[in-house]
mmCIF file of C-alpha atoms and ligand atoms in Angstrom:
data_model
loop_
_atom_site.group_PDB
_atom_site.id
_atom_site.type_symbol
_atom_site.label_atom_id
_atom_site.label_comp_id
_atom_site.label_asym_id
_atom_site.label_seq_id
_atom_site.Cartn_x
_atom_site.Cartn_y
_atom_site.Cartn_z
ATOM 1 C CA MET A 29 1.658 19.210 -37.644
ATOM 2 C CA GLN A 30 5.390 18.556 -37.334
ATOM 3 C CA CYS A 31 7.137 17.635 -34.078
ATOM 4 C CA SER A 32 8.742 20.659 -32.405
ATOM 5 C CA ARG A 33 11.989 18.703 -31.907
ATOM 6 C CA CYS A 34 12.392 16.775 -35.180
ATOM 7 C CA HIS A 35 10.799 16.333 -38.605
ATOM 8 C CA ARG A 36 8.396 13.548 -37.685
ATOM 9 C CA ASP A 37 4.645 14.011 -37.409
ATOM 10 C CA GLU A 38 3.293 15.058 -34.032
ATOM 11 C CA ILE A 39 1.108 12.676 -32.075
ATOM 12 C CA PHE A 40 0.743 14.785 -28.947
ATOM 13 C CA PHE A 41 0.406 18.457 -27.995
ATOM 14 C CA GLN A 42 1.596 19.709 -24.589
ATOM 15 C CA PRO A 43 -0.596 22.687 -23.700
ATOM 16 C CA TYR A 44 1.628 23.845 -20.812
ATOM 17 C CA SER A 45 4.826 23.934 -22.937
ATOM 18 C CA GLY A 46 3.367 24.671 -26.371
ATOM 19 C CA LEU A 47 5.357 21.735 -27.790
ATOM 20 C CA HIS A 48 4.144 19.348 -30.467
ATOM 21 C CA LEU A 49 5.764 15.939 -29.949
ATOM 22 C CA CYS A 50 6.243 12.829 -32.055
ATOM 23 C CA SER A 51 6.110 9.406 -30.428
ATOM 24 C CA GLN A 52 9.854 9.213 -29.828
ATOM 25 C CA HIS A 53 10.029 12.662 -28.271
ATOM 26 C CA LEU A 54 6.955 12.054 -26.127
ATOM 27 C CA ILE A 55 8.641 8.925 -24.732
ATOM 28 C CA ALA A 56 11.849 10.912 -24.190
ATOM 29 C CA ASP A 57 9.932 13.729 -22.477
ATOM 30 C CA VAL A 58 8.102 11.417 -20.066
ATOM 31 C CA GLU A 59 11.268 9.519 -19.189
ATOM 32 C CA ALA A 60 13.237 12.760 -18.710
ATOM 33 C CA LYS A 61 10.650 14.054 -16.229
ATOM 34 C CA ALA A 62 10.675 10.743 -14.321
ATOM 35 C CA LYS A 63 14.484 10.629 -14.218
ATOM 36 C CA LYS A 64 14.664 14.242 -13.037
ATOM 37 C CA MET A 65 12.254 13.473 -10.182
ATOM 38 C CA ILE A 66 14.238 10.360 -9.198
ATOM 39 C CA ARG A 67 17.487 12.363 -9.130
ATOM 40 C CA ALA A 68 15.959 15.257 -7.204
ATOM 41 C CA GLN A 69 14.502 12.986 -4.540
ATOM 42 C CA GLY A 70 17.410 10.506 -4.384
ATOM 43 C CA TRP A 71 15.014 7.627 -5.018
ATOM 44 C CA LEU A 72 17.546 5.184 -6.541
ATOM 45 C CA LYS A 73 20.383 3.943 -4.381
ATOM 46 C CA THR A 74 22.806 1.025 -4.506
ATOM 47 C CA GLY A 75 21.287 -2.049 -2.890
ATOM 48 C CA ASP A 76 17.698 -0.965 -3.477
ATOM 49 C CA GLN A 77 15.089 -3.649 -4.009
ATOM 50 C CA ILE A 78 12.164 -1.767 -5.495
ATOM 51 C CA ALA A 79 8.734 -3.320 -5.908
ATOM 52 C CA VAL A 80 6.299 -1.632 -8.274
ATOM 53 C CA LEU A 81 2.779 -1.646 -6.855
ATOM 54 C CA LEU A 82 1.301 -3.374 -9.882
ATOM 55 C CA SER A 83 -2.452 -3.087 -10.155
ATOM 56 C CA GLY A 84 -2.556 -4.006 -13.821
ATOM 57 C CA ASN A 85 -3.630 -0.521 -14.874
ATOM 58 C CA GLN A 86 -1.714 1.576 -17.382
ATOM 59 C CA ASN A 87 0.136 3.730 -14.852
ATOM 60 C CA SER A 88 1.553 0.853 -12.839
ATOM 61 C CA SER A 89 2.423 -1.201 -15.927
ATOM 62 C CA ALA A 90 4.152 1.788 -17.547
ATOM 63 C CA LEU A 91 6.072 2.440 -14.327
ATOM 64 C CA LEU A 92 7.329 -1.151 -14.179
ATOM 65 C CA TYR A 93 8.379 -0.898 -17.832
ATOM 66 C CA PHE A 94 10.189 2.408 -17.180
ATOM 67 C CA LEU A 95 12.039 1.233 -14.046
ATOM 68 C CA LYS A 96 13.123 -2.025 -15.702
ATOM 69 C CA LYS A 97 14.423 -0.024 -18.666
ATOM 70 C CA LEU A 98 16.157 2.541 -16.430
ATOM 71 C CA THR A 99 17.979 -0.076 -14.342
ATOM 72 C CA ALA A 100 18.698 -2.587 -17.111
ATOM 73 C CA GLU A 101 22.445 -1.994 -16.730
ATOM 74 C CA ARG A 102 22.392 -1.730 -12.926
ATOM 75 C CA CYS A 103 23.369 -4.950 -11.134
ATOM 76 C CA ASP A 104 23.071 -3.182 -7.766
ATOM 77 C CA ILE A 105 19.332 -2.460 -8.020
ATOM 78 C CA ARG A 106 16.552 -5.029 -8.312
ATOM 79 C CA ILE A 107 13.110 -4.245 -9.687
ATOM 80 C CA SER A 108 10.183 -6.522 -8.935
ATOM 81 C CA ALA A 109 6.430 -6.088 -8.587
ATOM 82 C CA ILE A 110 3.843 -6.537 -5.883
ATOM 83 C CA THR A 111 0.145 -6.972 -6.532
ATOM 84 C CA VAL A 112 -2.670 -6.971 -4.019
ATOM 85 C CA ALA A 113 -6.019 -8.635 -4.564
ATOM 86 C CA ASP A 114 -9.169 -6.644 -3.773
ATOM 87 C CA CYS A 115 -7.347 -4.036 -1.737
ATOM 88 C CA ILE A 116 -9.143 -0.819 -0.867
ATOM 89 C CA GLY A 117 -7.951 1.924 -3.186
ATOM 90 C CA LEU A 118 -5.857 -0.214 -5.534
ATOM 91 C CA HIS A 119 -8.467 -1.790 -7.860
ATOM 92 C CA SER A 120 -6.128 -4.553 -8.825
ATOM 93 C CA ASN A 121 -6.558 -6.706 -11.875
ATOM 94 C CA THR A 122 -4.293 -9.464 -10.648
ATOM 95 C CA SER A 123 -4.529 -11.610 -13.774
ATOM 96 C CA HIS A 124 -3.414 -8.666 -15.924
ATOM 97 C CA ALA A 125 -0.730 -7.804 -13.379
ATOM 98 C CA LYS A 126 0.616 -11.335 -13.719
ATOM 99 C CA ARG A 127 0.731 -11.045 -17.507
ATOM 100 C CA ILE A 128 2.499 -7.676 -17.345
ATOM 101 C CA ALA A 129 5.065 -8.943 -14.824
ATOM 102 C CA GLU A 130 5.740 -12.002 -16.961
ATOM 103 C CA ARG A 131 6.027 -9.922 -20.128
ATOM 104 C CA LEU A 132 8.483 -7.537 -18.460
ATOM 105 C CA ASP A 133 10.406 -10.362 -16.779
ATOM 106 C CA ALA A 134 9.761 -9.110 -13.256
ATOM 107 C CA ASP A 135 9.301 -11.288 -10.181
ATOM 108 C CA LEU A 136 5.813 -10.802 -8.787
ATOM 109 C CA ILE A 137 4.855 -10.906 -5.119
ATOM 110 C CA GLU A 138 1.162 -11.694 -4.789
ATOM 111 C CA VAL A 139 -0.556 -10.454 -1.667
ATOM 112 C CA SER A 140 -3.994 -11.562 -0.576
ATOM 113 C CA LEU A 141 -5.222 -9.394 2.264
ATOM 114 C CA PRO A 142 -7.173 -10.893 5.129
ATOM 115 C CA GLU A 143 -10.907 -10.757 4.471
ATOM 116 C CA GLU A 144 -11.475 -7.849 6.845
ATOM 117 C CA PHE A 145 -9.276 -5.596 4.715
ATOM 118 C CA ARG A 146 -11.102 -6.254 1.463
ATOM 119 C CA ILE A 147 -13.844 -4.202 -0.095
ATOM 120 C CA GLY A 148 -17.170 -5.654 0.882
ATOM 121 C CA THR A 149 -18.567 -6.986 4.086
ATOM 122 C CA ASP A 150 -17.322 -7.257 7.585
ATOM 123 C CA THR A 151 -16.608 -10.918 8.244
ATOM 124 C CA ILE A 152 -17.517 -10.598 11.899
ATOM 125 C CA THR A 153 -20.780 -8.655 11.735
ATOM 126 C CA GLY A 154 -21.771 -9.444 8.163
ATOM 127 C CA LYS A 155 -22.484 -5.746 7.688
ATOM 128 C CA LYS A 156 -20.951 -3.430 5.152
ATOM 129 C CA GLN A 157 -17.714 -1.967 6.466
ATOM 130 C CA ASP A 158 -17.293 1.692 7.225
ATOM 131 C CA ILE A 159 -14.193 1.753 5.092
ATOM 132 C CA SER A 160 -14.053 5.538 5.224
ATOM 133 C CA SER A 161 -13.083 5.180 8.847
ATOM 134 C CA PRO A 162 -9.620 6.695 9.317
ATOM 135 C CA GLN A 163 -8.667 3.681 11.417
ATOM 136 C CA MET A 164 -9.069 1.410 8.373
ATOM 137 C CA LEU A 165 -6.709 3.267 6.130
ATOM 138 C CA PRO A 166 -3.281 2.655 7.654
ATOM 139 C CA ALA A 167 -4.132 -1.003 8.334
ATOM 140 C CA SER A 168 -4.121 -2.182 4.693
ATOM 141 C CA ARG A 169 -0.913 -0.232 4.107
ATOM 142 C CA SER A 170 0.664 -1.850 7.149
ATOM 143 C CA ILE A 171 0.004 -5.330 5.804
ATOM 144 C CA ILE A 172 1.453 -4.437 2.404
ATOM 145 C CA ASP A 173 4.499 -2.965 4.153
ATOM 146 C CA MET A 174 4.930 -6.044 6.310
ATOM 147 C CA ILE A 175 4.813 -8.444 3.353
ATOM 148 C CA ALA A 176 7.130 -6.228 1.311
ATOM 149 C CA GLN A 177 9.650 -6.166 4.137
ATOM 150 C CA GLN A 178 9.473 -9.950 4.435
ATOM 151 C CA HIS A 179 10.669 -10.049 0.808
ATOM 152 C CA GLY A 180 13.483 -7.568 1.452
ATOM 153 C CA ILE A 181 11.790 -4.715 -0.418
ATOM 154 C CA THR A 182 13.346 -1.336 0.410
ATOM 155 C CA LYS A 183 11.038 0.894 -1.653
ATOM 156 C CA ILE A 184 7.592 0.636 -3.194
ATOM 157 C CA ALA A 185 7.085 2.417 -6.523
ATOM 158 C CA TRP A 186 3.604 3.768 -7.135
ATOM 159 C CA GLY A 187 2.271 5.005 -10.510
ATOM 160 C CA LEU A 188 0.881 8.235 -9.066
ATOM 161 C CA CYS A 189 0.735 10.942 -11.761
ATOM 162 C CA LEU A 190 0.522 14.745 -11.750
ATOM 163 C CA ASP A 191 -3.254 15.040 -12.063
ATOM 164 C CA GLU A 192 -3.936 13.039 -8.920
ATOM 165 C CA ALA A 193 -1.190 14.740 -6.896
ATOM 166 C CA ALA A 194 -2.323 18.240 -7.924
ATOM 167 C CA GLY A 195 -5.920 17.331 -7.116
ATOM 168 C CA VAL A 196 -4.922 16.236 -3.625
ATOM 169 C CA VAL A 197 -3.035 19.493 -2.975
ATOM 170 C CA LEU A 198 -6.061 21.556 -4.015
ATOM 171 C CA GLU A 199 -8.386 19.331 -1.987
ATOM 172 C CA CYS A 200 -6.169 19.673 1.095
ATOM 173 C CA VAL A 201 -6.357 23.462 0.692
ATOM 174 C CA ILE A 202 -10.129 23.461 0.249
ATOM 175 C CA ARG A 203 -10.635 21.174 3.234
ATOM 176 C CA GLY A 204 -8.187 23.165 5.357
ATOM 177 C CA ASP A 205 -6.232 19.939 5.769
ATOM 178 C CA GLY A 206 -2.718 21.210 5.123
ATOM 179 C CA GLU A 207 -1.302 19.171 7.976
ATOM 180 C CA LYS A 208 -1.553 16.050 5.792
ATOM 181 C CA LEU A 209 1.047 17.599 3.511
ATOM 182 C CA VAL A 210 3.526 18.561 6.212
ATOM 183 C CA ARG A 211 3.815 15.512 8.420
ATOM 184 C CA SER A 212 6.135 13.462 6.245
ATOM 185 C CA SER A 213 8.640 13.105 9.067
ATOM 186 C CA SER A 214 6.155 10.967 10.962
ATOM 187 C CA ARG A 215 5.736 8.548 8.040
ATOM 188 C CA GLN A 216 9.160 6.930 7.887
ATOM 189 C CA ASP A 217 7.957 3.473 8.882
ATOM 190 C CA GLY A 218 7.844 0.760 6.224
ATOM 191 C CA PRO A 219 9.328 0.875 2.722
ATOM 192 C CA LEU A 220 9.507 4.396 1.255
ATOM 193 C CA ARG A 221 6.948 5.201 -1.456
ATOM 194 C CA ILE A 222 8.505 6.554 -4.653
ATOM 195 C CA CYS A 223 6.450 8.064 -7.496
ATOM 196 C CA PRO A 224 8.598 8.783 -10.592
ATOM 197 C CA PHE A 225 5.533 9.811 -12.663
ATOM 198 C CA ILE A 226 4.344 12.413 -10.155
ATOM 199 C CA SER A 227 5.368 15.250 -12.503
ATOM 200 C CA VAL A 228 3.889 13.609 -15.625
ATOM 201 C CA THR A 229 0.280 14.281 -16.632
ATOM 202 C CA ALA A 230 -2.232 11.440 -16.720
ATOM 203 C CA THR A 231 -2.673 11.863 -20.471
ATOM 204 C CA GLU A 232 1.084 11.634 -21.037
ATOM 205 C CA VAL A 233 1.399 8.508 -18.882
ATOM 206 C CA SER A 234 -1.463 6.960 -20.811
ATOM 207 C CA GLN A 235 0.164 7.777 -24.167
ATOM 208 C CA TYR A 236 3.521 6.502 -22.885
ATOM 209 C CA ALA A 237 1.904 3.244 -21.778
ATOM 210 C CA GLU A 238 0.313 2.777 -25.189
ATOM 211 C CA LEU A 239 3.586 3.477 -27.000
ATOM 212 C CA CYS A 240 5.467 1.032 -24.765
ATOM 213 C CA GLY A 241 2.948 -1.770 -25.207
ATOM 214 C CA CYS A 242 1.494 -1.477 -21.689
ATOM 215 C CA GLY A 243 -1.767 0.170 -22.626
ATOM 216 C CA ASP A 244 -4.113 -2.749 -23.061
ATOM 217 C CA GLU A 245 -6.842 -3.935 -20.736
ATOM 218 C CA PRO A 246 -7.485 -0.723 -18.827
ATOM 219 C CA ILE A 247 -9.197 -1.260 -15.495
ATOM 220 C CA PRO A 248 -12.479 0.633 -15.123
ATOM 221 C CA ARG A 249 -12.245 2.935 -12.131
ATOM 222 C CA PRO A 250 -15.215 3.390 -9.832
ATOM 223 C CA GLU A 251 -16.775 6.809 -9.426
ATOM 224 C CA PRO A 252 -14.339 8.502 -7.096
ATOM 225 C CA GLY A 253 -14.890 10.046 -3.729
ATOM 226 C CA ASP A 254 -17.417 12.333 -2.134
ATOM 227 C CA GLY A 255 -19.087 15.462 -3.459
ATOM 228 C CA LEU A 256 -16.327 17.859 -2.485
ATOM 229 C CA HIS A 257 -13.709 15.672 -4.155
ATOM 230 C CA LYS A 258 -15.676 15.472 -7.403
ATOM 231 C CA ASP A 259 -16.222 19.236 -7.435
ATOM 232 C CA THR A 260 -12.521 19.825 -6.748
ATOM 233 C CA ILE A 261 -11.428 17.635 -9.668
ATOM 234 C CA ALA A 262 -14.002 19.190 -12.003
ATOM 235 C CA MET A 263 -12.911 22.707 -10.990
ATOM 236 C CA LEU A 264 -9.215 21.857 -11.411
ATOM 237 C CA ASN A 265 -9.691 20.296 -14.837
ATOM 238 C CA GLY A 266 -11.850 23.197 -15.996
ATOM 239 C CA TYR A 267 -9.355 25.779 -14.733
ATOM 240 C CA THR A 268 -6.437 23.868 -16.300
ATOM 241 C CA ASN A 269 -8.102 24.139 -19.715
ATOM 242 C CA ASN A 270 -7.480 27.891 -19.611
ATOM 243 C CA HIS A 271 -4.327 27.827 -17.462
ATOM 244 C CA PRO A 272 -2.404 24.661 -18.483
ATOM 245 C CA GLU A 273 0.399 25.121 -15.957
ATOM 246 C CA THR A 274 -1.951 25.006 -12.950
ATOM 247 C CA LYS A 275 -1.301 21.383 -11.971
ATOM 248 C CA TYR A 276 2.452 21.989 -11.926
ATOM 249 C CA ALA A 277 1.925 25.026 -9.703
ATOM 250 C CA LEU A 278 -0.067 22.861 -7.291
ATOM 251 C CA LEU A 279 2.627 20.155 -7.336
ATOM 252 C CA ASN A 280 5.216 22.803 -6.440
ATOM 253 C CA LEU A 281 2.962 24.080 -3.657
ATOM 254 C CA GLY A 282 2.561 20.566 -2.273
ATOM 255 C CA GLU A 283 6.304 19.967 -2.420
ATOM 256 C CA ASN A 284 7.041 23.287 -0.711
ATOM 257 C CA LEU A 285 4.505 22.618 2.039
ATOM 258 C CA SER A 286 5.994 19.155 2.548
ATOM 259 C CA GLY A 287 9.351 20.858 2.974
ATOM 260 C CA SER A 288 12.839 19.474 3.385
ATOM 261 C CA PRO A 289 14.403 17.079 4.132
ATOM 262 C CA GLY A 290 11.253 15.063 3.481
ATOM 263 C CA GLY A 291 11.032 16.126 -0.170
ATOM 264 C CA ILE A 292 7.582 15.331 -1.424
ATOM 265 C CA ALA A 293 7.049 12.417 0.955
ATOM 266 C CA GLY A 294 4.298 14.323 2.722
ATOM 267 C CA LEU A 295 2.458 14.908 -0.548
ATOM 268 C CA ILE A 296 2.764 11.240 -1.509
ATOM 269 C CA HIS A 297 1.474 10.229 1.896
ATOM 270 C CA ALA A 298 -1.498 12.587 1.520
ATOM 271 C CA CYS A 299 -2.224 11.131 -1.940
ATOM 272 C CA GLU A 300 -2.116 7.618 -0.541
ATOM 273 C CA TRP A 301 -4.481 8.521 2.270
ATOM 274 C CA TYR A 302 -6.943 10.345 0.008
ATOM 275 C CA ARG A 303 -6.951 7.593 -2.605
ATOM 276 C CA GLU A 304 -7.957 5.030 -0.026
ATOM 277 C CA TYR A 305 -10.471 7.421 1.501
ATOM 278 C CA HIS A 306 -12.098 8.320 -1.824
ATOM 279 C CA CYS A 307 -12.379 4.705 -2.869
ATOM 280 C CA GLY A 308 -14.138 3.984 0.410
ATOM 281 C CA CYS A 309 -16.666 6.802 -0.042
ATOM 282 C CA GLY A 310 -20.206 6.289 -1.111
ATOM 283 C CA ASN A 311 -21.467 8.090 -4.180
ATOM 284 C CA ASP A 312 -24.264 9.885 -2.442
ATOM 285 C CA GLY A 313 -22.520 13.243 -2.651
ATOM 286 C CA SER A 314 -22.033 13.409 1.089
ATOM 287 C CA ILE A 315 -18.944 14.975 2.591
ATOM 288 C CA GLN A 316 -17.540 12.462 5.036
ATOM 289 C CA ILE A 317 -14.431 14.313 6.093
ATOM 290 C CA GLU A 318 -15.276 17.450 8.002
ATOM 291 C CA VAL A 319 -14.068 20.672 6.490
ATOM 292 C CA LYS A 320 -12.010 22.293 9.186
ATOM 293 C CA ASN A 321 -12.024 25.663 10.898
ATOM 294 C CA GLY A 322 -15.617 26.646 11.264
ATOM 295 C CA ALA A 323 -17.210 25.360 8.081
ATOM 296 C CA THR A 324 -19.163 22.684 9.917
HETATM 297 ZN ZN1 ZN B 12 10.139 14.354 -32.619
#
C-alpha cells in the first residue's frame, strides 16, 4: 500500500484517520501532534530548564529525542534528563537511561530514593509496604520535585501517551472519581509536568521510537493495577477496535473536565496518581480504591 501523503510505501495505518503513512510521514505526524499540544498548553517558554523523566523505556527515550530535536536551535531552553532508581510507578532501567542520555547528549540527574520509597520492604518493620496507601503516593513525587528544583529544573517532561491518558479518564468515570480530573489548581507545587505525547497513541510512539533509534531494550512492565483497572483497559481497547476515535474523545473529555486555565494539568495529575497506584496494587483482582456513591 502507498503512503496517503507521498509515493513511498506505507509502514503504518492510522485507523482513526484512515491514513496510510510511510516512515517519514509517521515521524512528521507524531511530531506535529506533540508540537500542537506544546503550543496549545504553552509548555515551552524562554528560560525553561526541562528534565525528561527518563526511565529507559521507549516513550521516555523518544520524548528526550523529540525535545532535543525541537529545541536544537533554542539557546534559551535547556533539555536534560532525570532518572530515578526503583521508584514506585516508574520502572526505571537506569543503565539504559544512562546510555540514552549519553547518546542524545543530555545531562542526566540520577536520583536514588531513600529506601522507604522503593518497591519492596519497609526498612523499619521489615514488612511489605502498603504502597497502595494514598499517603505514599505524593511522597515519592515530592522527593523527585525537591531534587529537580535543586538542579534548577522548571518543568518535568513525562512520556505519557494517549492510551494511558484515555484509560485514566474512563477509569475516573467508572470509579466516580471525577474530582481527580478537576483539581489541577491545587497541584501547582513543584515543577510542572508536561506530556507532549499525550495525544499520540502508544503504537505510534513505539513506531516513532523505533524509527528514531530509541526503540531498543524495552523494559518489561509488570501486570498493571487491580481488577477494575484491567477490565477498564480491556473494555477500552476492545471498544476502540470498532470505534477508533474513542481514545481521542476521552482525552477531550478529560481536558474539558480539567477546565481552564489549568489546561490538562488535572488529567496529567490524575494519570500520575493512577500510575503509581496501579503499580502498587497486587494482582489478586481486588479493588483497593472504593468505587464511590453507593457501590460499596
Ligand atoms: Zn509518505
